[in-house]
Coordinates of C-alpha atoms in Angstrom, one line a residue:
M1 CA -45.7 20.9 -39.7
S2 CA -49.2 20.5 -38.2
T3 CA -49.5 17.6 -35.3
R4 CA -52.5 15.8 -33.9
D5 CA -52.8 13.8 -30.5
L6 CA -52.7 10.4 -30.7
P7 CA -55.1 8.1 -28.7
G8 CA -53.9 5.3 -26.2
V9 CA -53.7 1.6 -27.9
S10 CA -53.9 -1.3 -25.7
F11 CA -53.5 -5.1 -26.0
V12 CA -54.7 -7.3 -24.0
E13 CA -55.5 -11.5 -24.0
P14 CA -59.2 -11.7 -22.8
G15 CA -59.4 -15.2 -22.7
K16 CA -56.4 -16.8 -20.4
Y17 CA -54.4 -16.4 -17.3
G18 CA -51.2 -17.0 -18.2
G19 CA -48.7 -19.0 -16.0
F20 CA -45.3 -17.7 -14.2
Q21 CA -42.3 -17.6 -15.9
E22 CA -40.7 -21.1 -17.4
Q23 CA -37.5 -21.2 -15.0
K24 CA -40.0 -21.0 -12.2
E25 CA -43.3 -22.4 -13.0
D26 CA -43.1 -25.8 -11.6
S27 CA -42.3 -24.6 -8.3
L28 CA -44.7 -21.8 -8.1
R29 CA -47.7 -23.1 -9.8
G30 CA -48.0 -25.3 -7.2
E31 CA -48.7 -22.7 -4.8
I32 CA -50.5 -19.9 -6.8
S33 CA -54.4 -21.2 -7.8
L34 CA -55.8 -19.8 -10.9
N35 CA -58.6 -22.0 -11.6
S36 CA -61.7 -23.9 -10.1
Q37 CA -61.3 -27.5 -11.3
Q38 CA -59.3 -30.3 -10.6
H39 CA -57.3 -30.9 -13.5
E40 CA -54.2 -32.2 -15.2
D41 CA -52.6 -31.1 -18.4
Q42 CA -49.7 -33.0 -20.1
D43 CA -48.5 -29.9 -22.0
R44 CA -48.3 -27.9 -18.8
K45 CA -46.5 -31.0 -16.9
N46 CA -49.2 -32.2 -15.1
S47 CA -49.7 -28.7 -13.1
S48 CA -52.4 -29.0 -10.3
L49 CA -55.5 -26.5 -11.0
H50 CA -56.8 -26.0 -7.1
E51 CA -60.1 -24.2 -5.8
D52 CA -61.6 -21.0 -6.2
C53 CA -61.4 -19.6 -9.6
C54 CA -61.4 -16.1 -8.8
G55 CA -59.1 -16.1 -5.7
I56 CA -55.8 -17.3 -4.9
N57 CA -54.4 -19.9 -2.5
V58 CA -51.1 -18.9 -1.3
D59 CA -48.7 -20.7 1.2
E60 CA -46.9 -17.9 2.1
K61 CA -44.4 -19.5 3.8
K62 CA -43.1 -22.0 0.9
S63 CA -43.7 -19.4 -1.8
K64 CA -42.4 -16.4 -0.2
E65 CA -38.5 -16.8 -1.5
L66 CA -40.0 -18.1 -4.9
L67 CA -41.9 -14.8 -5.3
S68 CA -39.2 -12.5 -3.9
D69 CA -37.0 -14.3 -6.9
Y70 CA -39.8 -13.8 -9.7
L71 CA -40.3 -10.4 -8.6
E72 CA -36.4 -9.6 -8.9
S73 CA -37.0 -10.8 -12.5
A74 CA -40.4 -9.3 -13.6
S75 CA -38.8 -6.2 -12.9
I76 CA -36.4 -6.6 -15.7
H77 CA -38.8 -7.9 -18.7
G78 CA -41.8 -5.1 -18.3
I79 CA -44.2 -6.2 -15.5
A80 CA -44.6 -3.6 -12.9
Q81 CA -44.3 -4.0 -9.3
T82 CA -47.5 -4.5 -7.4
K83 CA -47.9 -6.2 -4.0
G84 CA -50.3 -9.2 -5.0
P85 CA -49.2 -12.3 -6.9
E86 CA -51.9 -12.0 -9.6
F87 CA -50.1 -9.1 -11.5
Y88 CA -47.1 -12.0 -12.3
S89 CA -49.6 -14.5 -13.4
W90 CA -49.6 -14.1 -17.3
R91 CA -47.0 -13.3 -20.0
R92 CA -44.3 -11.1 -19.6
L93 CA -44.4 -8.1 -22.1
D94 CA -41.4 -9.2 -24.0
E95 CA -43.3 -13.0 -24.6
M96 CA -46.7 -11.1 -26.0
L97 CA -45.1 -8.2 -28.4
L98 CA -42.6 -9.6 -30.6
Q99 CA -41.9 -7.0 -32.9
C100 CA -43.2 -3.2 -32.8
S101 CA -42.4 -0.3 -34.9
W102 CA -43.6 3.3 -34.8
N103 CA -42.9 5.7 -37.7
L104 CA -41.8 3.0 -39.7
K105 CA -39.0 2.6 -37.3
R106 CA -38.1 -0.4 -35.3
Y107 CA -38.3 -0.2 -31.5
D108 CA -37.9 -2.4 -29.0
C109 CA -41.4 -3.1 -27.6
K110 CA -41.2 -2.4 -24.2
D111 CA -39.8 1.0 -24.7
L112 CA -43.2 2.1 -26.7
F113 CA -45.4 -0.1 -24.2
R114 CA -46.0 -0.1 -20.5
P115 CA -48.1 -2.5 -18.1
L116 CA -51.3 -1.6 -16.6
H117 CA -53.3 -3.7 -14.2
T118 CA -57.3 -3.9 -15.7
G119 CA -59.9 -6.3 -15.2
Y120 CA -59.0 -8.5 -17.5
G121 CA -55.3 -8.9 -16.1
T122 CA -52.2 -7.0 -17.4
C123 CA -52.9 -4.5 -20.5
Y124 CA -49.8 -3.6 -22.7
V125 CA -50.3 0.3 -23.4
F126 CA -49.1 2.5 -25.8
N127 CA -49.4 6.2 -25.3
G128 CA -51.5 5.8 -22.6
P129 CA -52.2 7.0 -18.7
E130 CA -49.3 7.9 -16.2
I131 CA -46.6 8.9 -19.2
E132 CA -44.7 12.4 -19.0
T133 CA -46.9 14.8 -21.3
H134 CA -43.2 15.5 -23.3
N135 CA -43.4 11.4 -24.0
L136 CA -46.6 11.4 -25.3
A137 CA -47.0 10.3 -29.2
K138 CA -47.6 12.8 -32.0
A139 CA -49.3 12.0 -35.4
V140 CA -47.3 13.9 -37.8
S141 CA -48.3 12.4 -41.2
L142 CA -49.6 9.2 -42.9
F143 CA -46.6 7.4 -41.8
S144 CA -47.5 7.8 -38.0
Q145 CA -48.0 4.0 -38.0
L146 CA -48.0 1.8 -35.0
R147 CA -47.4 -1.7 -36.0
V148 CA -47.0 -4.8 -33.7
M149 CA -46.6 -8.9 -34.1
V150 CA -48.5 -10.1 -31.3
S151 CA -47.7 -13.9 -30.0
I152 CA -51.2 -15.3 -29.0
G153 CA -49.7 -18.2 -27.0
N154 CA -52.7 -20.1 -26.7
R155 CA -51.2 -23.5 -25.4
H156 CA -49.6 -21.9 -22.8
S157 CA -52.7 -20.2 -20.9
Y158 CA -55.6 -21.3 -19.1
Y159 CA -59.0 -19.8 -20.3
S160 CA -60.2 -17.1 -17.8
K161 CA -63.3 -14.9 -18.5
L162 CA -64.2 -15.5 -22.2
M163 CA -63.6 -18.4 -24.1
H164 CA -62.0 -16.7 -26.9
A165 CA -58.7 -16.9 -28.7
G166 CA -56.7 -14.0 -29.9
I167 CA -56.4 -10.4 -28.4
K168 CA -58.5 -7.8 -27.9
V169 CA -57.4 -4.3 -28.5
L170 CA -58.4 -1.0 -27.2
V171 CA -58.4 2.5 -28.4
H172 CA -59.0 5.0 -25.7
Q173 CA -58.3 8.7 -24.3
Q174 CA -54.4 9.3 -23.6
D175 CA -55.3 9.8 -19.7
E176 CA -57.8 7.3 -19.7
M177 CA -57.3 3.6 -18.4
P178 CA -58.4 1.0 -20.7
F179 CA -61.6 -1.0 -19.5
P180 CA -61.4 -4.2 -21.9
L181 CA -64.7 -5.5 -20.4
F182 CA -66.8 -2.7 -21.9
E183 CA -64.6 -1.5 -25.0
G184 CA -62.3 -3.0 -27.9
Y185 CA -62.0 -4.8 -31.0
F186 CA -61.5 -8.7 -31.1
V187 CA -58.6 -9.8 -33.6
R188 CA -58.2 -13.6 -34.4
P189 CA -55.0 -15.2 -34.5
G190 CA -53.3 -16.0 -37.5
V191 CA -54.5 -12.4 -39.3
A192 CA -52.9 -9.1 -40.0
A193 CA -55.4 -6.6 -39.3
S194 CA -55.5 -3.0 -39.8
M195 CA -57.3 0.0 -38.1
A196 CA -58.6 3.3 -39.2
L197 CA -59.6 6.0 -36.7
T198 CA -61.6 9.0 -37.1
R199 CA -61.2 11.4 -34.1
S200 CA -64.3 13.5 -32.6
D201 CA -64.0 15.8 -29.5
S202 CA -66.6 16.7 -26.9
K203 CA -66.6 19.5 -24.3
C204 CA -69.0 19.4 -21.0
L205 CA -70.4 22.3 -19.7
P206 CA -68.9 23.8 -16.8
F207 CA -70.4 24.2 -13.1
P208 CA -73.4 24.8 -12.3
Y209 CA -74.5 22.4 -14.9
K210 CA -75.6 18.9 -13.3
A211 CA -74.5 15.5 -14.6
Y212 CA -75.3 11.9 -13.7
N213 CA -78.2 12.3 -11.8
N214 CA -77.2 14.8 -8.8
G215 CA -73.9 15.1 -9.1
Y216 CA -71.9 17.8 -10.9
C217 CA -68.8 17.5 -13.1
E218 CA -65.5 17.5 -12.0
D219 CA -63.3 20.6 -13.0
T220 CA -60.3 18.9 -13.0
K221 CA -58.1 21.7 -14.5
A222 CA -59.4 24.0 -11.6
E223 CA -56.2 25.4 -9.4
G224 CA -55.9 23.0 -6.7
Y225 CA -57.9 20.3 -7.7
Q226 CA -57.7 17.1 -5.9
N227 CA -58.6 13.5 -7.7
R228 CA -61.2 11.8 -5.1
L229 CA -60.8 8.5 -6.8
K230 CA -59.6 5.6 -4.8
R231 CA -58.4 3.2 -7.5
Y232 CA -57.2 5.5 -10.1
A233 CA -54.5 8.5 -10.5
I234 CA -56.3 10.3 -13.2
Y235 CA -59.9 11.4 -13.0
N236 CA -62.2 11.0 -16.0
G237 CA -65.6 9.8 -16.7
N238 CA -64.9 6.1 -17.3
N239 CA -62.4 6.0 -14.5
C240 CA -65.0 7.7 -12.1
L241 CA -67.9 5.0 -13.3
N242 CA -65.7 2.2 -12.4
D243 CA -64.5 3.2 -9.1
C244 CA -68.0 3.8 -8.2
M245 CA -69.3 0.1 -9.6
F246 CA -65.9 -1.2 -7.5
E247 CA -66.8 0.4 -4.5
K248 CA -70.7 -0.3 -4.2
L249 CA -69.5 -4.2 -5.2
E250 CA -67.1 -4.2 -2.3
E251 CA -69.4 -2.6 0.1
A252 CA -72.3 -5.4 -0.9
C253 CA -70.1 -8.6 -0.9
G254 CA -66.9 -7.7 1.6
C255 CA -64.7 -8.6 -0.9
R256 CA -62.8 -7.4 -3.9
H257 CA -62.6 -9.1 -7.7
Y258 CA -59.3 -11.0 -8.3
F259 CA -58.6 -8.1 -10.8
A260 CA -60.2 -5.2 -9.3
N261 CA -57.8 -2.8 -7.2
G262 CA -58.5 -2.3 -3.6
N263 CA -57.5 -3.2 -0.2
H264 CA -60.4 -6.0 0.1
T265 CA -59.7 -9.6 0.5
V266 CA -60.1 -11.1 -2.9
C267 CA -63.6 -12.9 -3.1
S268 CA -63.7 -16.9 -3.3
A269 CA -65.5 -18.6 -5.8
K270 CA -68.5 -18.6 -3.8
Q271 CA -68.9 -15.1 -3.2
I272 CA -68.4 -14.4 -6.7
L273 CA -71.1 -16.7 -7.5
T274 CA -73.6 -16.1 -4.9
C275 CA -72.6 -12.0 -4.6
Y276 CA -70.4 -10.6 -6.8
M277 CA -71.9 -11.7 -10.0
P278 CA -75.5 -10.9 -9.1
K279 CA -74.7 -7.7 -7.9
Y280 CA -72.5 -6.5 -10.7
G281 CA -75.3 -7.4 -13.3
K282 CA -77.7 -5.3 -11.3
Y283 CA -75.9 -2.4 -10.7
A284 CA -75.1 -2.3 -14.8
L285 CA -78.8 -2.0 -15.6
V286 CA -79.7 0.5 -13.2
D287 CA -78.2 4.1 -12.5
T288 CA -76.0 3.9 -9.2
S289 CA -74.9 7.6 -8.8

């Protein structure tokens, strides 16, 4: 029986930052800032939202013990371990993905999906990057379907970059990081949505043919090839362009966006408004290679 490679599929909530988990939210939310306005919300137990919409204000002395306890809990519920608290500011995999099936067989969602850090927070990815080749899914028949029941959870999240209710679904190459800022399909709440896919493949000409102005295509299959990207474990065109964009933004502004990987300090709200956003708009419209 012939098989076909399947793409990666990612789910992300583009419009909201979720809160910390229920058992810790009262204590932690007082230490972690996720919004720029002072506000009280009775549904959120009068949680205070402090300064700096794109940064975090952390009282390390007070929150160190709480974060340590939460990281232990997070590792059990499908949230990858990272150094920054930004990775723990949204819903767990088991809270967002309620039911999952593949090839007409029911699975625990955490066995099919893994969390990845993106520009919109955490994406939950099926058949995506950093998965061993022998574990990647193949399409063998018309019944090779991925079906997921998603909990939107609008009442339990803050608005973030977009004022959208629902989720964004991305279809991408298996070895590509999901980039929900530029790609994907919006799915509104309360609907059953189906997606039919058509695959097309392209192959670039090898060296010495040029690409991206004065650059050359990377021969990633060459013996001894070393990935030169700082923020992505896998080299491809999308990862390269985003790595370059983040590098230029951090050089220009001296800080990184809240959801951007890197070692720079997180930009303040003022830096986001006066430097990061204007520079991002400028670089997005010109050839920065």
